[in-house]
Coordinates of C-alpha atoms in Angstrom, one line a residue:
Chain A
M1 CA 7.1 18.5 -23.6
T2 CA 10.7 16.8 -24.2
G3 CA 11.1 18.4 -27.6
G4 CA 10.0 21.8 -26.3
G5 CA 12.2 21.3 -23.3
R6 CA 15.2 20.8 -25.4
G7 CA 14.3 23.7 -27.8
L8 CA 13.7 25.9 -24.8
G9 CA 17.2 24.8 -23.3
G10 CA 18.8 25.5 -26.6
A11 CA 17.3 29.0 -26.8
L12 CA 18.2 29.8 -23.3
L13 CA 21.7 28.6 -23.9
I14 CA 22.1 30.9 -26.9
A15 CA 20.5 33.8 -24.9
A16 CA 23.0 33.1 -22.1
I17 CA 26.0 33.1 -24.2
W18 CA 24.6 36.2 -26.0
F19 CA 23.9 38.3 -23.0
G20 CA 26.8 37.0 -20.9
A21 CA 26.9 33.9 -18.5
A22 CA 26.2 33.7 -14.7
P23 CA 26.5 37.1 -12.8
A24 CA 29.7 36.4 -10.6
A25 CA 31.2 33.6 -12.5
P26 CA 34.5 34.3 -14.5
V27 CA 33.7 33.4 -18.0
I28 CA 36.2 32.8 -20.6
A29 CA 34.5 32.6 -24.0
G30 CA 34.4 29.1 -25.3
A31 CA 35.6 27.3 -22.3
P32 CA 33.4 24.4 -21.1
P33 CA 31.3 24.7 -17.8
Q34 CA 33.4 24.4 -14.7
R35 CA 30.7 24.7 -12.1
I36 CA 28.1 22.1 -13.0
A37 CA 25.0 21.7 -10.8
S38 CA 22.7 18.8 -11.3
L39 CA 19.1 18.7 -10.1
H40 CA 17.8 15.5 -10.8
L41 CA 18.9 11.8 -10.0
C42 CA 19.3 10.6 -13.5
T43 CA 21.3 13.8 -14.5
D44 CA 23.4 13.5 -11.3
Q45 CA 24.6 10.0 -12.3
L46 CA 25.4 10.9 -15.8
T47 CA 27.2 14.1 -14.5
I48 CA 29.2 12.2 -12.1
M49 CA 30.2 9.6 -14.6
L50 CA 31.3 12.2 -17.3
A51 CA 32.5 15.4 -15.7
P52 CA 35.7 15.9 -13.8
R53 CA 35.0 15.8 -10.1
D54 CA 36.2 19.4 -9.4
H55 CA 33.8 20.7 -12.0
I56 CA 30.8 19.5 -10.1
V57 CA 29.4 21.9 -7.5
S58 CA 26.2 20.2 -6.5
V59 CA 24.1 17.1 -7.0
S60 CA 20.7 16.1 -5.7
Y61 CA 20.3 14.5 -2.3
V62 CA 18.7 11.4 -4.1
A63 CA 22.0 10.6 -5.7
A64 CA 23.5 9.9 -2.4
N65 CA 20.9 7.1 -1.7
P66 CA 22.4 3.9 -2.4
D67 CA 18.9 2.2 -2.7
V68 CA 18.4 4.1 -6.1
S69 CA 21.6 5.6 -7.2
A70 CA 24.4 3.8 -9.0
V71 CA 26.9 6.5 -8.0
A72 CA 26.0 6.9 -4.3
P73 CA 29.6 6.3 -3.0
L74 CA 30.9 9.0 -5.3
T75 CA 28.7 11.7 -3.9
K76 CA 30.8 11.8 -0.7
G77 CA 32.0 15.5 -0.1
L78 CA 29.7 16.9 -2.8
H79 CA 27.0 19.6 -2.0
L80 CA 23.6 17.9 -1.9
N81 CA 20.6 20.0 -3.2
H82 CA 17.0 19.6 -2.9
G83 CA 16.4 20.9 -6.4
R84 CA 15.6 24.5 -5.0
A85 CA 16.8 27.5 -6.8
E86 CA 17.8 29.5 -3.7
E87 CA 20.2 26.6 -2.7
I88 CA 21.8 26.5 -6.1
L89 CA 22.3 30.2 -6.6
P90 CA 25.0 30.8 -3.9
L91 CA 27.1 28.1 -5.5
R92 CA 27.2 30.2 -8.7
P93 CA 27.0 27.4 -11.2
D94 CA 27.7 28.1 -14.9
L95 CA 25.6 25.2 -16.0
V96 CA 22.6 23.6 -14.5
V97 CA 21.6 20.1 -15.6
T98 CA 18.1 18.7 -14.9
G99 CA 15.6 16.2 -16.2
P100 CA 12.4 17.0 -18.1
Y101 CA 10.2 17.9 -15.2
G102 CA 10.5 20.3 -12.0
G103 CA 10.7 24.0 -12.1
A104 CA 13.8 25.0 -10.0
D105 CA 15.8 25.7 -13.2
R106 CA 13.3 28.3 -14.4
P107 CA 14.3 31.0 -11.9
L108 CA 17.9 30.2 -12.6
A109 CA 17.4 30.5 -16.3
R110 CA 15.7 33.8 -15.9
I111 CA 18.7 35.3 -14.5
G112 CA 20.9 34.0 -17.2
I113 CA 22.5 30.7 -15.9
P114 CA 22.5 28.1 -18.6
V115 CA 20.2 25.1 -18.1
L116 CA 20.4 21.8 -19.9
R117 CA 17.5 19.6 -19.9
L118 CA 18.0 16.0 -20.6
D119 CA 15.0 13.8 -21.7
E120 CA 14.0 10.9 -19.6
A121 CA 15.6 7.8 -21.1
R122 CA 13.0 5.3 -22.3
D123 CA 15.2 3.1 -24.2
L124 CA 18.9 2.3 -24.8
D125 CA 19.2 4.7 -27.8
S126 CA 18.1 7.7 -25.5
I127 CA 20.8 6.5 -23.0
R128 CA 23.4 6.9 -25.8
R129 CA 21.9 10.3 -26.9
N130 CA 21.8 11.7 -23.3
I131 CA 25.5 10.8 -22.9
R132 CA 26.4 12.5 -26.3
V133 CA 24.5 15.7 -25.4
L134 CA 25.9 16.0 -21.9
A135 CA 29.5 15.2 -23.0
A136 CA 29.3 17.7 -25.7
R137 CA 27.9 20.4 -23.4
I138 CA 30.5 19.9 -20.8
G139 CA 33.4 19.4 -23.2
Q140 CA 34.0 15.7 -22.5
Q141 CA 33.2 14.4 -25.9
E142 CA 35.9 11.8 -26.0
K143 CA 34.8 10.4 -22.6
G144 CA 31.3 10.3 -23.7
A145 CA 32.2 8.5 -26.8
S146 CA 34.3 5.8 -25.0
M147 CA 31.6 5.4 -22.4
I148 CA 29.0 4.6 -25.2
A149 CA 31.5 2.3 -27.0
A150 CA 32.2 0.4 -23.7
F151 CA 28.3 0.2 -23.1
D152 CA 27.8 -1.0 -26.6
R153 CA 30.6 -3.7 -26.3
R154 CA 29.0 -5.0 -23.1
L155 CA 25.6 -5.2 -24.7
A156 CA 27.1 -7.1 -27.8
A157 CA 29.0 -9.6 -25.4
L158 CA 25.5 -10.3 -23.7
S159 CA 23.5 -10.9 -27.0
N160 CA 26.4 -13.2 -28.1
A161 CA 25.5 -15.6 -25.2
P162 CA 23.4 -18.6 -26.4
R163 CA 19.8 -17.6 -26.7
E164 CA 16.5 -19.4 -27.2
S165 CA 17.2 -22.7 -29.2
P166 CA 15.1 -23.0 -32.5
R167 CA 11.9 -25.0 -32.5
A168 CA 13.5 -27.9 -34.1
D169 CA 15.8 -28.6 -31.1
Q170 CA 13.0 -28.4 -28.6
Q171 CA 11.1 -31.1 -30.5
Q172 CA 13.8 -33.6 -30.6
T173 CA 14.9 -33.6 -27.1
A174 CA 12.7 -35.2 -24.5
P175 CA 11.3 -32.6 -22.0
T176 CA 12.9 -33.1 -18.6
G177 CA 11.3 -30.8 -16.0
P178 CA 9.8 -27.4 -16.5
R179 CA 10.6 -25.6 -19.8
P180 CA 9.6 -22.3 -21.3
H181 CA 6.4 -22.0 -23.3
Q182 CA 6.5 -23.0 -26.9
R183 CA 6.9 -19.5 -28.3
Q184 CA 9.6 -17.0 -29.4
R185 CA 10.6 -15.9 -25.8
P186 CA 10.0 -16.8 -22.3
S187 CA 7.8 -14.4 -20.3
A188 CA 9.0 -12.4 -17.3
V189 CA 7.3 -10.1 -15.0
I190 CA 9.1 -7.4 -12.8
L191 CA 7.1 -6.5 -9.7
R192 CA 7.9 -3.6 -7.8
A193 CA 6.5 -2.3 -4.5
N194 CA 2.7 -2.1 -4.5
F195 CA 2.7 -4.7 -7.4
Y196 CA 3.7 -1.9 -9.7
S197 CA 5.4 -3.0 -13.0
W198 CA 6.9 -1.5 -16.0
G199 CA 5.1 -1.8 -19.3
A200 CA 5.8 -0.9 -22.9
G201 CA 8.1 2.0 -23.5
T202 CA 10.1 1.9 -20.4
L203 CA 13.7 1.1 -19.6
A204 CA 12.8 -2.0 -17.8
D205 CA 10.9 -3.2 -20.8
E206 CA 13.9 -2.7 -23.0
A207 CA 16.2 -4.4 -20.6
L208 CA 13.9 -7.6 -20.6
R209 CA 13.8 -7.5 -24.3
V210 CA 17.4 -7.2 -24.8
A211 CA 18.0 -10.1 -22.1
G212 CA 15.8 -12.3 -24.2
F213 CA 12.5 -12.2 -22.4
S214 CA 9.1 -11.0 -23.3
N215 CA 7.7 -8.5 -20.8
L216 CA 4.4 -9.8 -19.3
A217 CA 3.1 -6.4 -18.3
A218 CA 3.7 -5.1 -22.0
E219 CA 1.9 -8.1 -23.3
W220 CA -1.0 -7.2 -21.1
G221 CA -1.1 -3.8 -22.7
L222 CA 0.4 -1.9 -19.8
A223 CA 2.1 1.3 -21.2
D224 CA 4.6 3.0 -18.7
S225 CA 4.1 2.2 -15.0
G226 CA 1.1 0.7 -13.5
T227 CA -0.1 -2.0 -11.0
L228 CA -0.7 -5.5 -11.8
A229 CA -3.2 -7.7 -10.1
L230 CA -1.4 -10.5 -8.1
E231 CA -4.1 -13.0 -9.1
S232 CA -3.5 -12.2 -12.7
V233 CA 0.2 -12.7 -12.4
I234 CA -0.2 -16.0 -10.8
A235 CA -2.9 -17.1 -13.3
R236 CA -0.6 -16.2 -16.2
A237 CA 2.3 -18.1 -14.7
P238 CA 5.3 -16.2 -16.0
D239 CA 8.5 -18.2 -16.8
A240 CA 10.6 -15.9 -14.7
L241 CA 9.7 -13.7 -11.8
I242 CA 11.7 -10.7 -11.0
L243 CA 11.2 -8.6 -7.9
A244 CA 12.4 -5.0 -7.8
R245 CA 13.0 -3.7 -4.3
A246 CA 13.9 -0.1 -3.4
G247 CA 15.7 -0.2 0.0
G248 CA 14.9 -1.9 3.2
H249 CA 12.5 0.4 5.0
A250 CA 9.1 -1.0 5.9
S251 CA 6.0 0.0 4.3
L252 CA 2.7 -1.5 3.1
A253 CA 3.8 -1.3 -0.4
S254 CA 7.2 -2.9 0.1
D255 CA 5.9 -5.6 2.4
L256 CA 3.7 -6.7 -0.4
L257 CA 6.8 -8.1 -2.1
N258 CA 7.1 -10.4 0.8
H259 CA 3.5 -11.8 0.2
P260 CA 3.4 -15.7 0.8
A261 CA 1.8 -16.0 -2.7
L262 CA 4.8 -14.5 -4.2
R263 CA 7.2 -16.6 -2.2
R264 CA 5.3 -19.7 -3.3
L265 CA 5.2 -18.6 -7.0
G266 CA 9.0 -17.7 -6.8
A267 CA 9.9 -21.1 -5.3
G268 CA 8.7 -23.0 -8.4
R269 CA 10.3 -21.0 -11.1
P270 CA 13.6 -18.9 -11.9
S271 CA 13.3 -15.7 -10.0
L272 CA 15.5 -12.8 -9.1
T273 CA 15.5 -9.8 -6.8
L274 CA 17.0 -6.5 -8.3
A275 CA 17.2 -3.0 -7.0
T276 CA 14.6 -0.8 -8.6
G277 CA 17.1 1.9 -9.1
H278 CA 18.6 -0.1 -12.0
F279 CA 15.5 0.8 -14.1
V280 CA 14.8 4.4 -12.9
C281 CA 17.6 6.2 -14.6
G282 CA 19.1 5.6 -18.0
T283 CA 22.8 5.3 -17.4
P284 CA 25.4 2.7 -18.7
A285 CA 24.8 1.0 -15.3
I286 CA 21.7 -0.7 -16.7
A287 CA 24.1 -3.1 -18.5
D288 CA 24.6 -4.7 -15.1
A289 CA 20.9 -5.3 -14.9
I290 CA 20.6 -6.6 -18.4
A291 CA 23.6 -8.9 -17.7
T292 CA 21.8 -10.4 -14.5
L293 CA 18.6 -10.7 -16.5
A294 CA 20.4 -12.5 -19.5
Q295 CA 21.9 -14.9 -17.1
L296 CA 18.5 -15.6 -15.7
R297 CA 17.4 -16.3 -19.2
R298 CA 20.1 -18.6 -20.0
G299 CA 19.2 -20.6 -16.9
L300 CA 15.8 -21.1 -18.4
K301 CA 17.0 -23.7 -21.1
Chain L
M1 CA -29.0 10.3 29.6
I2 CA -30.1 8.4 26.7
R3 CA -32.9 6.1 27.2
D4 CA -33.1 4.6 23.8
A5 CA -32.1 1.0 24.7
E6 CA -34.2 0.8 27.9
Y7 CA -37.2 2.3 26.0
E8 CA -36.9 -0.4 23.4
A9 CA -36.3 -3.1 25.9
R10 CA -39.3 -2.4 27.7
E11 CA -41.3 -2.3 24.4
E12 CA -40.0 -5.7 23.4
G13 CA -40.5 -7.4 26.8
G14 CA -37.7 -8.9 28.7
G15 CA -38.4 -12.7 28.4
P16 CA -36.1 -15.5 27.4
P17 CA -35.1 -15.5 23.7
G18 CA -38.0 -16.5 21.6
K19 CA -37.9 -18.9 18.8
R20 CA -37.9 -16.1 16.6
G21 CA -34.6 -14.7 17.9
W22 CA -32.9 -18.0 17.4
R23 CA -34.2 -18.3 13.9
I24 CA -33.1 -14.9 12.9
S25 CA -29.5 -15.6 14.4
A26 CA -29.3 -18.9 12.4
A27 CA -30.4 -17.0 9.3
L28 CA -27.7 -14.4 9.9
A29 CA -25.2 -17.1 10.2
I30 CA -26.1 -18.6 7.1
L31 CA -26.0 -15.3 5.4
A32 CA -22.6 -14.7 6.7
L33 CA -21.3 -18.2 5.4
L34 CA -22.9 -17.4 2.0
A35 CA -21.1 -14.1 2.0
F36 CA -17.9 -15.7 2.8
A37 CA -18.3 -18.3 0.0
A38 CA -19.3 -15.7 -2.4
G39 CA -16.2 -13.6 -1.5
L40 CA -14.0 -16.5 -2.5
T41 CA -15.4 -16.3 -6.0
V42 CA -14.6 -12.6 -6.6
G43 CA -11.3 -11.8 -8.1
P44 CA -9.5 -10.8 -11.4
A45 CA -8.7 -14.5 -12.1
A46 CA -11.7 -16.2 -13.5
L47 CA -12.1 -19.4 -11.3
D48 CA -15.3 -21.4 -11.3
P49 CA -16.7 -22.7 -8.0
A50 CA -15.8 -26.2 -8.5
T51 CA -12.1 -25.2 -9.1
I52 CA -12.1 -22.9 -6.0
L53 CA -13.5 -25.7 -3.7
A54 CA -10.9 -28.2 -5.0
A55 CA -8.2 -25.6 -4.7
L56 CA -9.1 -24.8 -1.0
F57 CA -8.0 -28.4 -0.3
G58 CA -5.0 -28.3 -2.4
S59 CA -6.0 -30.1 -5.5
G60 CA -6.3 -28.6 -9.1
G61 CA -3.8 -26.5 -10.9
D62 CA -0.9 -24.8 -9.1
A63 CA -2.2 -21.3 -10.0
A64 CA -5.7 -21.8 -8.8
V65 CA -4.3 -23.4 -5.4
L66 CA -2.0 -20.5 -4.9
I67 CA -4.7 -18.0 -5.6
V68 CA -7.4 -19.4 -3.6
Q69 CA -5.3 -20.5 -0.6
E70 CA -3.1 -17.4 -0.4
I71 CA -5.1 -14.6 -1.9
R72 CA -8.7 -15.2 -1.6
L73 CA -9.1 -17.3 1.5
P74 CA -7.2 -14.8 3.7
R75 CA -9.1 -11.9 2.4
A76 CA -12.5 -13.7 2.9
L77 CA -11.4 -14.7 6.5
L78 CA -10.4 -11.2 7.4
G79 CA -13.6 -9.8 6.1
L80 CA -15.6 -12.4 8.1
T81 CA -13.5 -11.9 11.4
I82 CA -13.0 -8.1 11.0
G83 CA -16.6 -7.6 10.2
A84 CA -17.8 -9.8 13.2
T85 CA -15.4 -7.7 15.4
L86 CA -16.7 -4.4 14.3
G87 CA -20.4 -5.4 14.6
L88 CA -20.0 -6.9 18.0
A89 CA -17.9 -4.1 19.3
G90 CA -20.3 -1.5 18.0
A91 CA -23.3 -3.4 19.7
A92 CA -21.3 -3.8 22.9
L93 CA -20.4 -0.2 22.9
Q94 CA -23.9 1.0 22.1
G95 CA -25.3 -1.3 24.9
Y96 CA -22.7 -0.1 27.5
L97 CA -22.7 3.6 26.8
R98 CA -26.4 3.5 26.1
N99 CA -25.7 5.6 23.1
P100 CA -27.1 4.8 19.7
L101 CA -24.2 6.6 18.0
A102 CA -21.4 4.7 19.7
E103 CA -19.1 2.5 17.5
P104 CA -15.3 1.9 17.4
G105 CA -14.7 4.4 14.5
L106 CA -16.7 7.3 15.9
I107 CA -15.3 7.2 19.4
G108 CA -11.8 7.1 18.4
V109 CA -10.8 3.5 18.9
S110 CA -10.1 2.5 15.3
G111 CA -8.1 5.9 14.7
M112 CA -5.8 5.4 17.6
A113 CA -5.3 1.7 16.8
A114 CA -4.3 2.7 13.3
L115 CA -1.7 5.0 14.8
G116 CA -0.4 2.4 17.0
A117 CA 0.0 0.0 14.1
V118 CA 1.5 2.7 12.0
L119 CA 4.2 3.5 14.6
T120 CA 5.2 -0.2 14.9
L121 CA 5.2 -0.9 11.1
Y122 CA 7.1 2.0 9.7
S123 CA 9.7 2.2 12.5
G124 CA 10.7 -1.4 11.5
L125 CA 9.5 -2.8 14.8
A126 CA 7.0 -5.1 13.3
G127 CA 9.7 -6.4 11.0
L128 CA 11.7 -7.5 13.8
F129 CA 8.9 -8.8 15.9
A130 CA 5.7 -9.7 14.0
L131 CA 3.3 -9.5 17.0
A132 CA 4.4 -5.9 17.5
L133 CA 1.9 -4.9 14.8
P134 CA -1.3 -6.2 16.5
L135 CA 0.1 -5.1 19.9
G136 CA 0.5 -1.6 18.6
G137 CA -3.0 -1.6 17.4
M138 CA -4.4 -2.9 20.7
A139 CA -2.4 -0.3 22.7
G140 CA -3.7 2.5 20.6
A141 CA -7.1 1.1 21.0
A142 CA -6.8 0.9 24.7
I143 CA -5.5 4.5 25.0
A144 CA -8.4 5.8 22.9
I145 CA -11.0 4.2 25.3
I146 CA -9.3 5.7 28.3
A147 CA -8.9 9.0 26.7
V148 CA -12.4 9.2 25.5
Q149 CA -13.8 8.5 28.9
L150 CA -11.5 11.0 30.6
L151 CA -12.4 13.6 28.0
A152 CA -16.3 12.9 28.3
G153 CA -16.3 12.6 32.0
R154 CA -18.2 10.3 34.3
D155 CA -21.9 10.7 33.4
A156 CA -21.3 12.1 29.8
S157 CA -24.2 12.8 27.6
A158 CA -24.4 10.9 24.3
L159 CA -23.5 13.9 22.5
T160 CA -20.4 14.8 24.7
L161 CA -19.1 11.2 24.2
I162 CA -19.3 11.4 20.5
L163 CA -17.6 14.8 20.5
A164 CA -14.8 13.5 22.6
G165 CA -14.5 10.6 20.2
I166 CA -14.3 13.0 17.2
A167 CA -11.5 14.9 19.0
V168 CA -9.6 11.6 19.5
T169 CA -10.0 10.5 16.0
S170 CA -8.8 13.8 14.6
F171 CA -5.8 13.9 16.8
A172 CA -5.1 10.2 15.9
G173 CA -5.4 11.0 12.2
A174 CA -3.1 14.0 12.4
L175 CA -0.5 12.1 14.4
T176 CA -0.8 9.2 11.9
A177 CA -0.2 11.6 9.0
L178 CA 2.9 13.0 10.8
A179 CA 4.3 9.6 11.5
L180 CA 4.1 8.6 7.9
N181 CA 5.7 11.7 6.8
F182 CA 8.6 11.1 9.1
A183 CA 8.8 7.4 8.1
P184 CA 12.1 6.4 6.2
S185 CA 10.2 4.7 3.6
P186 CA 9.4 6.7 0.4
F187 CA 6.0 5.0 0.1
A188 CA 4.9 5.8 3.5
A189 CA 3.3 9.2 3.0
L190 CA 1.0 7.9 0.3
E191 CA -0.3 5.2 2.6
I192 CA -2.2 7.4 4.9
V193 CA -5.4 6.6 2.8
V194 CA -5.1 2.8 3.5
W195 CA -4.7 3.4 7.1
L196 CA -7.6 6.0 7.6
L197 CA -10.1 4.3 5.1
G198 CA -9.2 0.6 5.7
S199 CA -8.7 -1.9 3.0
L200 CA -8.4 -5.8 2.7
A201 CA -6.5 -5.7 -0.5
N202 CA -3.6 -8.2 -0.9
R203 CA -3.8 -9.3 2.7
S204 CA -2.1 -12.7 3.4
I205 CA -2.7 -15.6 5.7
E206 CA 0.1 -14.0 7.9
H207 CA -2.3 -11.3 8.7
V208 CA -5.0 -13.7 9.6
Y209 CA -2.6 -15.5 12.1
L210 CA -1.4 -12.1 13.6
S211 CA -4.9 -10.8 14.3
L212 CA -7.2 -13.9 14.8
P213 CA -6.1 -15.0 18.3
F214 CA -6.5 -11.4 19.7
M215 CA -9.8 -11.1 18.0
V216 CA -11.3 -14.4 19.3
V217 CA -10.2 -13.5 23.0
G218 CA -11.9 -10.1 22.4
W219 CA -15.2 -11.8 21.0
V220 CA -15.3 -14.1 24.2
L221 CA -14.9 -11.1 26.5
L222 CA -17.6 -9.1 24.6
L223 CA -20.1 -11.9 24.3
S224 CA -19.8 -12.5 27.9
L225 CA -21.3 -9.0 28.4
G226 CA -24.8 -10.1 27.3
R227 CA -26.5 -10.6 30.6
P228 CA -24.6 -7.8 32.4
L229 CA -25.7 -5.3 29.6
D230 CA -29.3 -6.7 29.7
A231 CA -29.3 -5.6 33.4
L232 CA -27.7 -2.2 32.6
T233 CA -30.5 -1.4 30.4
L234 CA -32.6 -1.1 33.6
G235 CA -30.2 1.4 34.9
E236 CA -26.8 1.3 36.7
D237 CA -28.1 1.0 40.3
T238 CA -30.7 -1.7 39.4
A239 CA -27.8 -3.5 37.7
R240 CA -25.7 -3.4 40.8
T241 CA -28.4 -4.4 43.2
L242 CA -28.9 -7.4 40.8
G243 CA -25.4 -8.5 41.6
F244 CA -23.6 -7.5 38.5
P245 CA -20.0 -6.2 39.2
L246 CA -20.0 -3.1 37.1
G247 CA -16.3 -2.6 37.4
R248 CA -15.5 -5.8 36.1
V249 CA -18.1 -5.4 33.4
R250 CA -16.3 -2.2 32.4
T251 CA -13.0 -4.0 32.2
R252 CA -14.3 -6.7 30.1
L253 CA -15.6 -4.1 27.7
V254 CA -12.5 -2.1 27.4
L255 CA -10.3 -5.2 27.1
G256 CA -12.7 -6.8 24.6
V257 CA -12.9 -3.8 22.4
A258 CA -9.2 -2.9 22.6
L259 CA -8.1 -6.5 21.8
S260 CA -10.5 -7.2 18.9
V261 CA -10.8 -3.7 17.2
G262 CA -7.0 -3.1 17.9
A263 CA -5.9 -6.4 16.1
A264 CA -8.4 -5.9 13.4
T265 CA -7.4 -2.3 12.6
S266 CA -3.7 -3.3 12.8
V267 CA -4.1 -5.5 9.7
A268 CA -6.8 -3.7 7.8
G269 CA -6.7 0.0 8.8
A270 CA -9.5 2.0 10.4
I271 CA -12.6 0.7 8.8
G272 CA -15.6 2.9 10.1
F273 CA -19.3 2.8 10.4
V274 CA -19.9 -1.0 10.4
G275 CA -20.3 -0.9 14.2
L276 CA -22.6 1.8 13.9
V277 CA -25.0 0.6 11.3
V278 CA -25.2 -3.1 12.1
P279 CA -26.8 -3.1 15.5
H280 CA -29.5 -0.6 14.3
L281 CA -30.1 -2.9 11.3
V282 CA -30.3 -6.0 13.5
R283 CA -32.4 -4.6 16.5
P284 CA -35.9 -4.6 14.7
L285 CA -35.0 -8.3 13.9
V286 CA -33.8 -9.8 17.4
G287 CA -35.1 -7.2 19.7
A288 CA -33.1 -4.7 21.8
R289 CA -31.9 -6.9 24.6
P290 CA -28.0 -7.0 24.3
S291 CA -27.8 -10.5 25.0
H292 CA -29.6 -11.3 21.6
L293 CA -28.2 -8.3 19.8
L294 CA -24.4 -9.0 20.5
P295 CA -24.1 -12.4 18.6
A296 CA -26.6 -11.2 16.0
S297 CA -24.7 -8.1 15.4
A298 CA -21.3 -10.1 15.0
L299 CA -23.0 -12.2 12.3
A300 CA -24.4 -9.3 10.5
G301 CA -21.3 -7.3 10.7
A302 CA -19.5 -10.2 9.0
A303 CA -22.0 -10.3 6.3
L304 CA -22.0 -6.6 5.8
T305 CA -18.2 -6.3 5.6
L306 CA -17.8 -9.3 3.2
A307 CA -20.6 -7.7 1.0
A308 CA -18.8 -4.3 1.0
D309 CA -15.4 -5.9 0.2
M310 CA -16.9 -7.7 -2.7
A311 CA -18.3 -4.6 -4.0
A312 CA -14.8 -2.9 -3.6
R313 CA -13.4 -5.5 -5.8
A314 CA -16.2 -5.6 -8.4
I315 CA -16.6 -1.8 -9.0
P316 CA -14.5 -1.2 -12.0
T317 CA -12.1 1.5 -11.0
G318 CA -8.4 1.8 -12.0
Q319 CA -7.1 1.3 -8.5
E320 CA -9.3 -0.9 -6.2
I321 CA -11.6 1.2 -3.9
K322 CA -10.8 1.2 -0.4
L323 CA -13.1 -0.8 1.8
G324 CA -13.7 2.1 4.0
V325 CA -14.9 4.2 1.2
L326 CA -17.9 1.8 0.8
T327 CA -18.6 1.5 4.5
A328 CA -18.6 5.2 4.8
L329 CA -21.0 5.7 1.8
I330 CA -23.5 3.4 3.5
G331 CA -22.6 4.5 7.2
A332 CA -22.4 8.2 6.9
P333 CA -26.0 8.8 5.6
F334 CA -27.1 6.3 8.2
F335 CA -25.3 8.3 10.8
L336 CA -27.0 11.5 9.6
L337 CA -30.4 9.7 9.9
L338 CA -29.7 8.5 13.4
V339 CA -28.6 12.1 14.5
L340 CA -32.0 13.4 13.1
R341 CA -34.0 10.9 14.7
N342 CA -32.4 11.2 18.0
R343 CA -32.0 14.9 18.0
G344 CA -34.1 15.5 21.1
R345 CA -32.8 12.7 23.0
L346 CA -29.2 13.1 22.6
S347 CA -28.3 16.0 25.0

């Protein structure tokens, strides 16, 4: 799907350049897009981070939601779309950026508007790749490169922080209070609403790994997203407990994170509450989450 | 007018509770307690009975104590109390309305209670004021009873009453779906399933605290209806001449059902069919007299609900099956059977 999407996007791009760009947009051959519309939260954030503001004509309404979007304050004054072709068309975009799923871009592509599909980022490398691809497409290669460099510097600083001590140290010092299990990495579990978690092959999993944790959900064989049984989490006794909340609105799903059993579990071990939004989209903002997780990890010595 | 209960009462004889009646009730009580204990042993974490017993009283490993005290115990308590509520309310409604098809789910009480709870939870009201949740459920339940009686009219046939109940349930379901779609939380729309089918998954001791006081008051009110309902089996006029204040009997029924079923539904969703099936299962054992039937139905309802909840956890599906699915699997065929059996007598 993702490979095909990119191939299709590339083909459409070539077709669009060949047959002429958007109907009423003035096109100067070779100039970067000046009217960019983004249809998906993840591409919204990257577009706002990379493109000059006056080149953005629309982002999705989800980008304005501070519970999930890192760039919510920056969406003030921008047109907010709901991913529908008929909203985008009157804005006469010369580039539409969207994620791997959804169909609003197809009618737009059919009439000749160039569409760029960015893959869903499942690890840090795909974040870098998406930044490069988008930056190249909108003529902001330098900005993209410096964004990646800053991201890499930040990650390097985090991994230079003292990590788990070698086995020899742990045997010499007398144990004082709770300490991580005698294995390579302490275990952590991230619980979202409805006790969902992120397993192997997700941004959250990668973030935990980079921060020095072992993801409990991945250890249990969970791939992608899925529910964990609360009893199993308690029985397994993770070294650190991380709750991911998505806003303050009440629902049965989010109330589960207030379960008394979780409170008691969290009281007895290092724990942390983060916004779910950190792990939903692959942007350099994930470094914030990794920094917080790394700090938690350091506290586990 | 349905004469089912009256007919059976005359068949059984109207004497004082025989030894057999008490023994059956005691057996049902033991069954309910066994189901409660068994419910404590079911769960993804493998815990042996000795560990569970120790953990109940706070000793043993941290994990076991946490699992038993905060996850399994609340769930078993809710299964017990909500099951008792539904069985009792079903028997009381069947006795008062003299309708073998009456039960909180079918006459719209559970559906409206769920709507009341949904409105208080997703608006954030229950977050500010915890009691708002059961109060919402109870208000919804009370409105349902009043609405059904208004719709069905004074001397409604059994069929008309059930039809009125179906109308109220459908309307409540539609409004619940609407409320959930407008709720600010992105998770709300998907939770319609929990509210319409009912579930005890991940319930906590806080849900027990919120619902139990109201359920207990409801039980007291409903159990006090034993003798008046006995008299009512002989007809309204006879009951009145015997000195039973029918107006107050009706108030106690409405309040008892609204409080107990309303509170139960507010923490577990609308669980259907328990109140329908249980009185019919128990009637051959203890006789048709309401004063025997009510407590026995409460105990049997508890046992049945606990068993269904264990099955819900034991059946290996990806996501846990909702309790209401299992009660419907048992109850809906039973409902059809009752309709067939009572075809001539219903209208």
